[in-house]
Amino acid sequence: MKRPNIILFYCDDLGYGDLGCYGSDAMKTPHLDQLAREGIRFTNWYSNSPVCSPSRASLLTGKYPAKAGVTSILGGKRGTKGLSLEQTTLASALKGHGYQTALFGKWHLGASADYGPNAHGFDEFYGFRAGCIDYYSHIFYWGQGGGVNPVHDLWRNETEVWENGEYMTEAITREATAFIDAAPDDEPYFMYVAYNAPHYPMHAPKAYLDRFPDLPPDRRIMAAMIAAVDDGVGEIVEALKQKGAYEDTIIFFSSDNGPSTESRNWLDGTEDLYYGGSAGRFRGHKASLFEGGIREPAILSYPAGLAGRQGQISDEVFAMMDIFPTMLELSGVGTEGYDLDGHSIFDARSGNALSPHKQLFWEYEGQLAVREGKWKLVLNGKLDFSRTEADAVHLSDLEQDSSERINLAMQYPEIAQRLERDVRQWYQSLQEEA
């Protein structure tokens, strides 16, 4: 059997409720909706962190963020260290088995070239190393501190390139389609397409804004940025089809965390929360361990390998750290010899997508959370970076209350206590391994 190509699409701050196939009546995402119809759409797919860098570390290493050594948002100042070179990424694992590897877009696992994509198994890199950039000037303005000047952040491998005026979402798509067009037919590749949209700053060309004349301004710019991503996915899929490679390509689409409420998203000078992104019915946003911060849209397409399962909707529980072993299994490489927390989502006997997780755990900035079946416990929960939940212990039955509005900790104290013990023991084990 021909070894499949692998493409990971990873958005930035995209909410669960911001795609047409996930129920949005405002966003227009026809290409992603089509991808979902031709593949599997997941309703219980989680990020391993509610913020950028740790989520990406889990995606690329198959480990919980703390075990990958990245538990917080990494800075963008040049020279900033990142993901340890001792960590094996999906790129380096596949490269060792004959795959060509490429990253187009956001890295955010070390602003230093010593910790950049080329040092972690990517043959080709075009994009930026920090957490965000201006979409047209490609300058990183945020979080420098101490009066440090803004820094330009656009690279082709380790060479700085200047493309002032090029809209970043379209530039990422341009590079990805060019890579597909140039790829040899007899060599498989792994391509990580990491769009920075719809992360701030809120920028989009007029042509995209004009598609949404009736939306309020905050939703309109969000819709325009997502539409640019959707168009990009459509162009990349079409490039695969023109090359005759679509059937033999595994495509996974998701996002690093939930939508941001940070006031810097908005451009009217106020410091009010930003409401442009949608977590759908879920509570919480970026930086929260409630569902809105960590439950993500996720689509998997592989025509040659998922025959008969097109259009399926899976309610099984999975996480970003499952992508590493899943891709190694589907590519025929296998996971033997790798130290992973994630598991392949496909049952080897039935071929069905079944959850390998009895429990899933999270930790971020003093918050802890665990999911076990229908139960979800959040300790010291926040709604975003600044707003704290009133109850220090919050237990939810997600089958009856997926929005986590009703706290059942007093009604089911034994369950709350047991889950709290489990998540604290898990967190303590991370400290002991550190």
Tab-separated table of C-alpha atoms in Angstrom:
chain	number	residue	atom	x	y	z
A	1	MET	CA	0.000	0.000	0.000
A	2	LYS	CA	1.286	3.459	-0.873
A	3	ARG	CA	2.531	5.384	2.128
A	4	PRO	CA	0.164	8.315	2.702
A	5	ASN	CA	1.037	11.959	2.731
A	6	ILE	CA	0.092	13.726	5.964
A	7	ILE	CA	-1.193	17.290	6.306
A	8	LEU	CA	-2.001	18.871	9.672
A	9	PHE	CA	-3.983	22.110	9.530
A	10	TYR	CA	-3.756	23.948	12.840
A	11	CYS	CA	-5.577	27.219	13.428
A	12	ASP	CA	-5.000	29.698	16.241
A	13	ASP	CA	-7.741	30.696	18.731
A	14	LEU	CA	-10.514	29.166	16.612
A	15	GLY	CA	-13.645	28.459	18.645
A	16	TYR	CA	-15.727	25.284	18.575
A	17	GLY	CA	-18.672	27.293	17.292
A	18	ASP	CA	-16.876	29.082	14.461
A	19	LEU	CA	-17.295	26.622	11.579
A	20	GLY	CA	-20.396	25.931	9.538
A	21	CYS	CA	-20.113	22.188	10.146
A	22	TYR	CA	-20.067	22.883	13.903
A	23	GLY	CA	-23.280	24.836	13.855
A	24	SER	CA	-22.312	28.407	13.035
A	25	ASP	CA	-24.924	30.313	11.065
A	26	ALA	CA	-22.597	33.310	10.643
A	27	MET	CA	-19.338	31.768	9.451
A	28	LYS	CA	-19.117	30.495	5.886
A	29	THR	CA	-16.699	27.552	5.670
A	30	PRO	CA	-17.768	25.500	2.630
A	31	HIS	CA	-14.381	23.838	2.087
A	32	LEU	CA	-14.056	22.669	5.680
A	33	ASP	CA	-17.682	21.581	5.672
A	34	GLN	CA	-16.936	19.485	2.583
A	35	LEU	CA	-13.852	18.014	4.251
A	36	ALA	CA	-16.037	16.984	7.188
A	37	ARG	CA	-18.544	15.342	4.833
A	38	GLU	CA	-15.707	13.370	3.237
A	39	GLY	CA	-14.114	12.372	6.527
A	40	ILE	CA	-14.838	12.078	10.250
A	41	ARG	CA	-15.995	15.027	12.348
A	42	PHE	CA	-15.211	14.812	16.075
A	43	THR	CA	-17.393	16.360	18.776
A	44	ASN	CA	-15.249	15.518	21.828
A	45	TRP	CA	-11.776	16.437	20.643
A	46	TYR	CA	-9.616	18.313	23.142
A	47	SER	CA	-6.548	20.445	23.139
A	48	ASN	CA	-4.086	19.436	25.850
A	49	SER	CA	-3.813	23.076	26.894
A	50	PRO	CA	-5.965	26.213	26.685
A	51	VAL	CA	-3.107	28.260	25.192
A	52	CYS	CA	-0.812	28.165	22.168
A	53	SER	CA	2.652	26.807	22.936
A	54	PRO	CA	1.725	23.889	25.222
A	55	SER	CA	-1.008	22.767	22.831
A	56	ARG	CA	1.440	22.716	19.931
A	57	ALA	CA	4.016	20.863	22.003
A	58	SER	CA	1.468	18.113	22.695
A	59	LEU	CA	0.386	17.934	19.069
A	60	LEU	CA	3.949	17.455	17.832
A	61	THR	CA	5.325	15.215	20.623
A	62	GLY	CA	2.357	13.044	21.621
A	63	LYS	CA	2.839	13.999	25.281
A	64	TYR	CA	1.155	16.047	27.943
A	65	PRO	CA	2.583	19.598	27.855
A	66	ALA	CA	4.534	19.225	31.088
A	67	LYS	CA	6.182	16.033	29.832
A	68	ALA	CA	7.095	17.850	26.631
A	69	GLY	CA	8.614	20.598	28.780
A	70	VAL	CA	6.312	23.410	27.590
A	71	THR	CA	3.562	24.493	29.997
A	72	SER	CA	3.157	28.210	29.251
A	73	ILE	CA	3.057	30.690	26.386
A	74	LEU	CA	6.602	31.183	25.095
A	75	GLY	CA	7.955	34.663	24.427
A	76	GLY	CA	8.732	36.106	21.009
A	77	LYS	CA	12.002	37.889	21.719
A	78	ARG	CA	14.761	36.619	19.477
A	79	GLY	CA	16.889	34.047	21.247
A	80	THR	CA	14.015	32.710	23.373
A	81	LYS	CA	14.500	29.021	24.067
A	82	GLY	CA	11.749	26.522	23.358
A	83	LEU	CA	10.934	22.852	22.901
A	84	SER	CA	13.917	20.803	24.026
A	85	LEU	CA	15.965	19.190	21.297
A	86	GLU	CA	15.726	15.975	23.292
A	87	GLN	CA	12.027	15.794	22.412
A	88	THR	CA	11.123	13.768	19.320
A	89	THR	CA	8.596	15.561	17.135
A	90	LEU	CA	6.246	14.024	14.621
A	91	ALA	CA	8.364	15.666	11.929
A	92	SER	CA	11.605	14.079	13.095
A	93	ALA	CA	9.932	10.693	13.572
A	94	LEU	CA	8.507	10.691	10.043
A	95	LYS	CA	11.680	12.152	8.543
A	96	GLY	CA	13.552	9.167	9.939
A	97	HIS	CA	11.302	6.936	7.854
A	98	GLY	CA	11.729	8.655	4.529
A	99	TYR	CA	9.161	11.439	4.735
A	100	GLN	CA	9.853	14.934	3.455
A	101	THR	CA	8.759	17.401	6.113
A	102	ALA	CA	7.603	21.015	5.940
A	103	LEU	CA	6.058	23.662	8.184
A	104	PHE	CA	4.266	26.692	6.799
A	105	GLY	CA	3.015	29.248	9.323
A	106	LYS	CA	3.260	29.536	13.084
A	107	TRP	CA	5.867	27.707	15.162
A	108	HIS	CA	5.714	29.221	18.698
A	109	LEU	CA	7.949	26.583	20.246
A	110	GLY	CA	11.072	28.716	20.492
A	111	ALA	CA	11.993	32.025	18.860
A	112	SER	CA	15.652	31.046	18.648
A	113	ALA	CA	16.848	29.330	15.486
A	114	ASP	CA	18.490	26.763	17.758
A	115	TYR	CA	14.980	25.684	18.816
A	116	GLY	CA	13.244	26.396	15.528
A	117	PRO	CA	11.467	24.078	13.102
A	118	ASN	CA	14.610	23.115	11.191
A	119	ALA	CA	16.156	21.918	14.451
A	120	HIS	CA	13.105	19.754	15.129
A	121	GLY	CA	12.917	17.703	11.961
A	122	PHE	CA	11.378	20.052	9.398
A	123	ASP	CA	13.232	20.094	6.081
A	124	GLU	CA	11.385	23.208	4.952
A	125	PHE	CA	10.090	26.127	7.003
A	126	TYR	CA	8.350	29.305	5.948
A	127	GLY	CA	6.683	31.338	8.656
A	128	PHE	CA	7.293	32.896	12.047
A	129	ARG	CA	8.676	31.617	15.335
A	130	ALA	CA	6.835	33.854	17.823
A	131	GLY	CA	3.236	33.594	18.958
A	132	CYS	CA	1.717	36.119	16.586
A	133	ILE	CA	2.632	38.717	14.005
A	134	ASP	CA	1.026	41.574	12.148
A	135	TYR	CA	-0.585	39.924	9.115
A	136	TYR	CA	0.923	42.407	6.630
A	137	SER	CA	4.216	43.674	8.078
A	138	HIS	CA	5.026	40.349	9.827
A	139	ILE	CA	6.250	42.194	12.917
A	140	PHE	CA	5.845	40.831	16.445
A	141	TYR	CA	4.731	43.671	18.719
A	142	TRP	CA	3.529	41.983	21.907
A	143	GLY	CA	4.934	40.970	25.249
A	144	GLN	CA	8.465	42.201	24.719
A	145	GLY	CA	8.623	44.096	28.027
A	146	GLY	CA	11.350	46.345	29.306
A	147	GLY	CA	11.090	48.719	26.371
A	148	VAL	CA	12.342	46.119	23.883
A	149	ASN	CA	11.582	47.133	20.314
A	150	PRO	CA	9.171	45.198	18.088
A	151	VAL	CA	10.868	42.516	16.015
A	152	HIS	CA	10.356	41.360	12.433
A	153	ASP	CA	9.586	37.647	12.329
A	154	LEU	CA	9.305	36.014	8.910
A	155	TRP	CA	11.715	33.294	7.858
A	156	ARG	CA	12.449	30.816	5.128
A	157	ASN	CA	14.315	28.141	7.012
A	158	GLU	CA	16.885	30.163	8.975
A	159	THR	CA	17.052	33.094	6.541
A	160	GLU	CA	14.996	36.177	7.290
A	161	VAL	CA	12.732	37.198	4.408
A	162	TRP	CA	10.849	40.448	3.823
A	163	GLU	CA	7.428	40.351	2.195
A	164	ASN	CA	5.800	43.494	3.536
A	165	GLY	CA	2.195	43.750	2.357
A	166	GLU	CA	1.645	40.015	1.801
A	167	TYR	CA	-1.376	38.807	3.811
A	168	MET	CA	-0.005	36.025	5.996
A	169	THR	CA	-2.888	33.597	5.611
A	170	GLU	CA	-2.610	33.764	1.826
A	171	ALA	CA	1.199	33.492	1.978
A	172	ILE	CA	0.929	30.289	4.022
A	173	THR	CA	-1.475	28.834	1.477
A	174	ARG	CA	0.809	29.898	-1.369
A	175	GLU	CA	3.779	28.080	0.146
A	176	ALA	CA	1.781	24.941	0.942
A	177	THR	CA	0.356	24.591	-2.569
A	178	ALA	CA	3.782	25.209	-4.094
A	179	PHE	CA	5.226	22.442	-1.910
A	180	ILE	CA	2.529	20.027	-3.097
A	181	ASP	CA	3.088	20.946	-6.735
A	182	ALA	CA	6.848	20.348	-6.439
A	183	ALA	CA	6.686	17.155	-4.368
A	184	PRO	CA	7.940	13.982	-6.100
A	185	ASP	CA	5.168	11.472	-6.722
A	186	ASP	CA	7.151	8.609	-5.213
A	187	GLU	CA	8.100	10.271	-1.894
A	188	PRO	CA	5.601	10.794	0.950
A	189	TYR	CA	5.565	14.043	2.873
A	190	PHE	CA	4.378	15.501	6.150
A	191	MET	CA	3.187	19.091	5.906
A	192	TYR	CA	2.198	21.122	8.973
A	193	VAL	CA	0.069	24.093	7.858
A	194	ALA	CA	-0.193	26.284	10.960
A	195	TYR	CA	-2.419	29.241	10.147
A	196	ASN	CA	-2.171	32.079	12.679
A	197	ALA	CA	-5.777	33.069	11.987
A	198	PRO	CA	-7.997	34.014	13.676
A	199	HIS	CA	-5.499	35.107	16.361
A	200	TYR	CA	-5.089	38.857	16.881
A	201	PRO	CA	-4.324	41.308	15.323
A	202	MET	CA	-7.660	41.223	13.552
A	203	HIS	CA	-6.641	41.712	9.921
A	204	ALA	CA	-8.330	40.612	6.693
A	205	PRO	CA	-8.421	41.882	3.088
A	206	LYS	CA	-11.519	43.781	2.015
A	207	ALA	CA	-12.563	40.976	-0.333
A	208	TYR	CA	-13.159	38.700	2.650
A	209	LEU	CA	-14.874	41.378	4.733
A	210	ASP	CA	-17.261	42.076	1.869
A	211	ARG	CA	-18.630	38.540	2.162
A	212	PHE	CA	-20.189	39.400	5.523
A	213	PRO	CA	-21.860	42.821	5.167
A	214	ASP	CA	-24.565	42.135	7.740
A	215	LEU	CA	-22.442	40.974	10.674
A	216	PRO	CA	-21.480	43.339	13.527
A	217	PRO	CA	-17.880	44.568	13.240
A	218	ASP	CA	-16.301	42.184	15.753
A	219	ARG	CA	-17.917	39.115	14.188
A	220	ARG	CA	-17.367	40.429	10.672
A	221	ILE	CA	-13.578	40.561	10.978
A	222	MET	CA	-13.558	37.148	12.630
A	223	ALA	CA	-15.677	35.691	9.838
A	224	ALA	CA	-13.400	37.243	7.210
A	225	MET	CA	-10.258	35.779	8.785
A	226	ILE	CA	-11.826	32.321	9.045
A	227	ALA	CA	-13.045	32.558	5.453
A	228	ALA	CA	-9.458	33.194	4.343
A	229	VAL	CA	-8.396	30.014	6.142
A	230	ASP	CA	-11.282	28.093	4.603
A	231	ASP	CA	-10.297	29.293	1.131
A	232	GLY	CA	-6.732	28.232	1.869
A	233	VAL	CA	-7.796	24.737	2.880
A	234	GLY	CA	-9.832	24.559	-0.323
A	235	GLU	CA	-6.851	25.593	-2.454
A	236	ILE	CA	-4.590	23.041	-0.787
A	237	VAL	CA	-7.121	20.228	-1.214
A	238	GLU	CA	-7.553	21.210	-4.860
A	239	ALA	CA	-3.762	21.111	-5.333
A	240	LEU	CA	-3.789	17.569	-3.946
A	241	LYS	CA	-6.547	16.561	-6.337
A	242	GLN	CA	-4.784	18.105	-9.321
A	243	LYS	CA	-1.671	16.122	-8.361
A	244	GLY	CA	-3.694	12.927	-7.966
A	245	ALA	CA	-2.680	12.747	-4.308
A	246	TYR	CA	-5.903	13.507	-2.452
A	247	GLU	CA	-7.008	9.891	-1.984
A	248	ASP	CA	-3.665	8.963	-0.434
A	249	THR	CA	-3.360	11.976	1.882
A	250	ILE	CA	-4.312	12.029	5.558
A	251	ILE	CA	-5.690	15.448	6.484
A	252	PHE	CA	-6.332	16.579	10.050
A	253	PHE	CA	-7.812	19.982	10.863
A	254	SER	CA	-8.140	21.552	14.305
A	255	SER	CA	-7.108	24.506	16.480
A	256	ASP	CA	-4.814	25.030	19.443
A	257	ASN	CA	-7.355	26.417	21.936
A	258	GLY	CA	-10.661	28.208	22.253
A	259	PRO	CA	-11.518	31.777	21.216
A	260	SER	CA	-9.804	34.686	22.902
A	261	THR	CA	-11.578	37.418	24.870
A	262	GLU	CA	-8.419	39.538	25.086
A	263	SER	CA	-9.204	43.207	24.513
A	264	ARG	CA	-6.219	43.512	22.170
A	265	ASN	CA	-8.294	41.595	19.629
A	266	TRP	CA	-10.438	44.659	19.152
A	267	LEU	CA	-9.359	47.939	17.615
A	268	ASP	CA	-11.622	50.577	19.163
A	269	GLY	CA	-9.302	51.534	22.026
A	270	THR	CA	-11.449	50.082	24.790
A	271	GLU	CA	-10.388	47.407	27.244
A	272	ASP	CA	-13.682	45.541	27.163
A	273	LEU	CA	-13.651	41.811	26.494
A	274	TYR	CA	-13.652	40.728	22.862
A	275	TYR	CA	-16.680	38.715	21.793
A	276	GLY	CA	-15.892	38.053	18.130
A	277	GLY	CA	-15.091	34.352	18.486
A	278	SER	CA	-17.551	31.675	19.560
A	279	ALA	CA	-17.120	28.587	21.719
A	280	GLY	CA	-20.617	27.537	20.724
A	281	ARG	CA	-22.627	26.208	23.639
A	282	PHE	CA	-19.570	25.796	25.830
A	283	ARG	CA	-18.475	27.843	28.805
A	284	GLY	CA	-15.043	29.443	28.921
A	285	HIS	CA	-12.551	30.786	26.403
A	286	LYS	CA	-8.814	30.744	25.750
A	287	ALA	CA	-6.850	30.184	29.016
A	288	SER	CA	-9.802	28.354	30.608
A	289	LEU	CA	-10.015	24.668	31.452
A	290	PHE	CA	-13.760	24.752	31.008
A	291	GLU	CA	-14.895	23.243	27.718
A	292	GLY	CA	-14.812	26.488	25.739
A	293	GLY	CA	-11.074	26.798	26.290
A	294	ILE	CA	-10.064	23.273	25.351
A	295	ARG	CA	-12.755	21.514	23.289
A	296	GLU	CA	-11.918	22.025	19.618
A	297	PRO	CA	-13.381	21.422	16.192
A	298	ALA	CA	-11.542	18.471	14.631
A	299	ILE	CA	-11.851	16.833	11.218
A	300	LEU	CA	-9.972	13.817	9.860
A	301	SER	CA	-10.008	12.897	6.158
A	302	TYR	CA	-8.226	9.982	4.460
A	303	PRO	CA	-10.218	8.656	1.489
A	304	ALA	CA	-8.017	5.618	0.809
A	305	GLY	CA	-7.768	4.613	4.461
A	306	LEU	CA	-11.207	5.486	5.793
A	307	ALA	CA	-13.341	3.967	3.062
A	308	GLY	CA	-16.925	3.555	4.202
A	309	ARG	CA	-16.551	5.972	7.105
A	310	GLN	CA	-16.982	9.208	5.187
A	311	GLY	CA	-19.415	11.554	6.851
A	312	GLN	CA	-19.188	9.900	10.252
A	313	ILE	CA	-19.552	11.903	13.449
A	314	SER	CA	-17.536	10.604	16.382
A	315	ASP	CA	-18.485	11.447	19.965
A	316	GLU	CA	-15.472	9.587	21.390
A	317	VAL	CA	-13.013	11.502	23.593
A	318	PHE	CA	-9.625	12.262	22.026
A	319	ALA	CA	-6.838	14.817	22.483
A	320	MET	CA	-4.107	16.500	20.444
A	321	MET	CA	-1.452	14.187	21.887
A	322	ASP	CA	-3.221	11.324	20.062
A	323	ILE	CA	-2.237	12.727	16.666
A	324	PHE	CA	1.432	11.670	16.925
A	325	PRO	CA	0.694	7.947	17.450
A	326	THR	CA	-2.301	7.992	15.082
A	327	MET	CA	-0.237	9.353	12.210
A	328	LEU	CA	2.598	6.921	12.887
A	329	GLU	CA	0.130	4.036	12.828
A	330	LEU	CA	-1.684	5.170	9.677
A	331	SER	CA	1.621	5.749	7.890
A	332	GLY	CA	2.878	2.288	8.772
A	333	VAL	CA	5.754	3.591	10.877
A	334	GLY	CA	4.401	2.336	14.198
A	335	THR	CA	4.948	3.694	17.712
A	336	GLU	CA	7.371	1.158	19.141
A	337	GLY	CA	10.230	2.834	20.976
A	338	TYR	CA	8.461	6.156	21.548
A	339	ASP	CA	7.557	7.431	25.024
A	340	LEU	CA	4.036	8.773	24.459
A	341	ASP	CA	1.031	9.810	26.532
A	342	GLY	CA	-1.237	9.807	23.482
A	343	HIS	CA	-2.647	6.754	21.766
A	344	SER	CA	-3.756	5.961	18.247
A	345	ILE	CA	-7.432	6.751	17.884
A	346	PHE	CA	-8.059	3.673	15.737
A	347	ASP	CA	-8.714	0.321	17.354
A	348	ALA	CA	-6.355	-2.140	15.716
A	349	ARG	CA	-8.952	-4.923	15.678
A	350	SER	CA	-12.093	-3.121	14.555
A	351	GLY	CA	-10.584	-0.189	12.704
A	352	ASN	CA	-13.073	2.090	14.433
A	353	ALA	CA	-12.171	5.366	16.103
A	354	LEU	CA	-12.430	4.535	19.799
A	355	SER	CA	-11.304	6.581	22.769
A	356	PRO	CA	-8.187	5.171	24.429
A	357	HIS	CA	-8.618	7.415	27.481
A	358	LYS	CA	-10.195	6.375	30.770
A	359	GLN	CA	-9.208	9.795	32.066
A	360	LEU	CA	-7.814	12.975	30.504
A	361	PHE	CA	-5.990	15.579	32.608
A	362	TRP	CA	-5.138	19.269	32.245
A	363	GLU	CA	-3.150	21.848	34.184
A	364	TYR	CA	-2.645	25.520	33.454
A	365	GLU	CA	-1.724	28.469	35.673
A	366	GLY	CA	-3.154	27.056	38.906
A	367	GLN	CA	-6.133	25.365	37.262
A	368	LEU	CA	-6.532	21.584	37.178
A	369	ALA	CA	-9.111	19.517	35.311
A	370	VAL	CA	-9.952	15.899	34.617
A	371	ARG	CA	-12.498	14.212	32.381
A	372	GLU	CA	-13.663	10.663	33.022
A	373	GLY	CA	-16.535	9.467	30.865
A	374	LYS	CA	-19.376	11.915	31.324
A	375	TRP	CA	-17.808	13.546	34.386
A	376	LYS	CA	-15.634	16.665	34.240
A	377	LEU	CA	-13.997	18.257	37.292
A	378	VAL	CA	-12.383	21.703	37.207
A	379	LEU	CA	-10.372	23.057	40.150
A	380	ASN	CA	-9.742	26.804	40.533
A	381	GLY	CA	-11.335	27.339	37.147
A	382	LYS	CA	-11.144	30.525	35.135
A	383	LEU	CA	-13.316	31.726	32.281
A	384	ASP	CA	-10.370	33.320	30.453
A	385	PHE	CA	-7.105	35.016	31.426
A	386	SER	CA	-8.710	37.450	33.884
A	387	ARG	CA	-12.099	36.159	35.063
A	388	THR	CA	-12.191	33.581	37.847
A	389	GLU	CA	-15.000	31.067	38.378
A	390	ALA	CA	-16.776	31.476	41.719
A	391	ASP	CA	-16.562	27.793	42.742
A	392	ALA	CA	-13.108	26.398	43.452
A	393	VAL	CA	-14.401	22.871	42.808
A	394	HIS	CA	-16.762	22.437	39.846
A	395	LEU	CA	-18.158	19.049	38.843
A	396	SER	CA	-20.215	18.643	35.670
A	397	ASP	CA	-22.123	15.848	33.982
A	398	LEU	CA	-21.262	16.655	30.371
A	399	GLU	CA	-23.930	14.343	28.992
A	400	GLN	CA	-26.643	16.378	30.694
A	401	ASP	CA	-24.864	19.731	30.928
A	402	SER	CA	-22.186	20.155	28.264
A	403	SER	CA	-22.112	23.885	29.019
A	404	GLU	CA	-20.886	23.225	32.585
A	405	ARG	CA	-23.504	25.572	34.046
A	406	ILE	CA	-24.570	23.349	36.956
A	407	ASN	CA	-22.075	22.489	39.689
A	408	LEU	CA	-22.755	18.971	40.986
A	409	ALA	CA	-19.872	18.821	43.483
A	410	MET	CA	-22.193	19.009	46.500
A	411	GLN	CA	-24.672	16.546	45.003
A	412	TYR	CA	-22.007	13.934	44.177
A	413	PRO	CA	-19.254	14.531	46.753
A	414	GLU	CA	-17.718	11.061	46.412
A	415	ILE	CA	-17.191	11.503	42.677
A	416	ALA	CA	-15.826	15.030	43.127
A	417	GLN	CA	-13.416	13.905	45.832
A	418	ARG	CA	-12.192	10.913	43.867
A	419	LEU	CA	-11.595	12.925	40.714
A	420	GLU	CA	-9.863	15.652	42.701
A	421	ARG	CA	-7.572	13.051	44.239
A	422	ASP	CA	-6.814	11.591	40.803
A	423	VAL	CA	-5.981	14.891	39.139
A	424	ARG	CA	-3.857	16.038	42.069
A	425	GLN	CA	-1.937	12.754	42.031
A	426	TRP	CA	-1.391	13.182	38.284
A	427	TYR	CA	-0.169	16.741	38.811
A	428	GLN	CA	2.162	15.617	41.605
A	429	SER	CA	3.633	12.961	39.292
A	430	LEU	CA	4.481	15.725	36.807
A	431	GLN	CA	6.336	17.635	39.506
A	432	GLU	CA	8.293	14.546	40.483
A	433	GLU	CA	9.320	13.886	36.870
A	434	ALA	CA	10.363	17.499	36.247
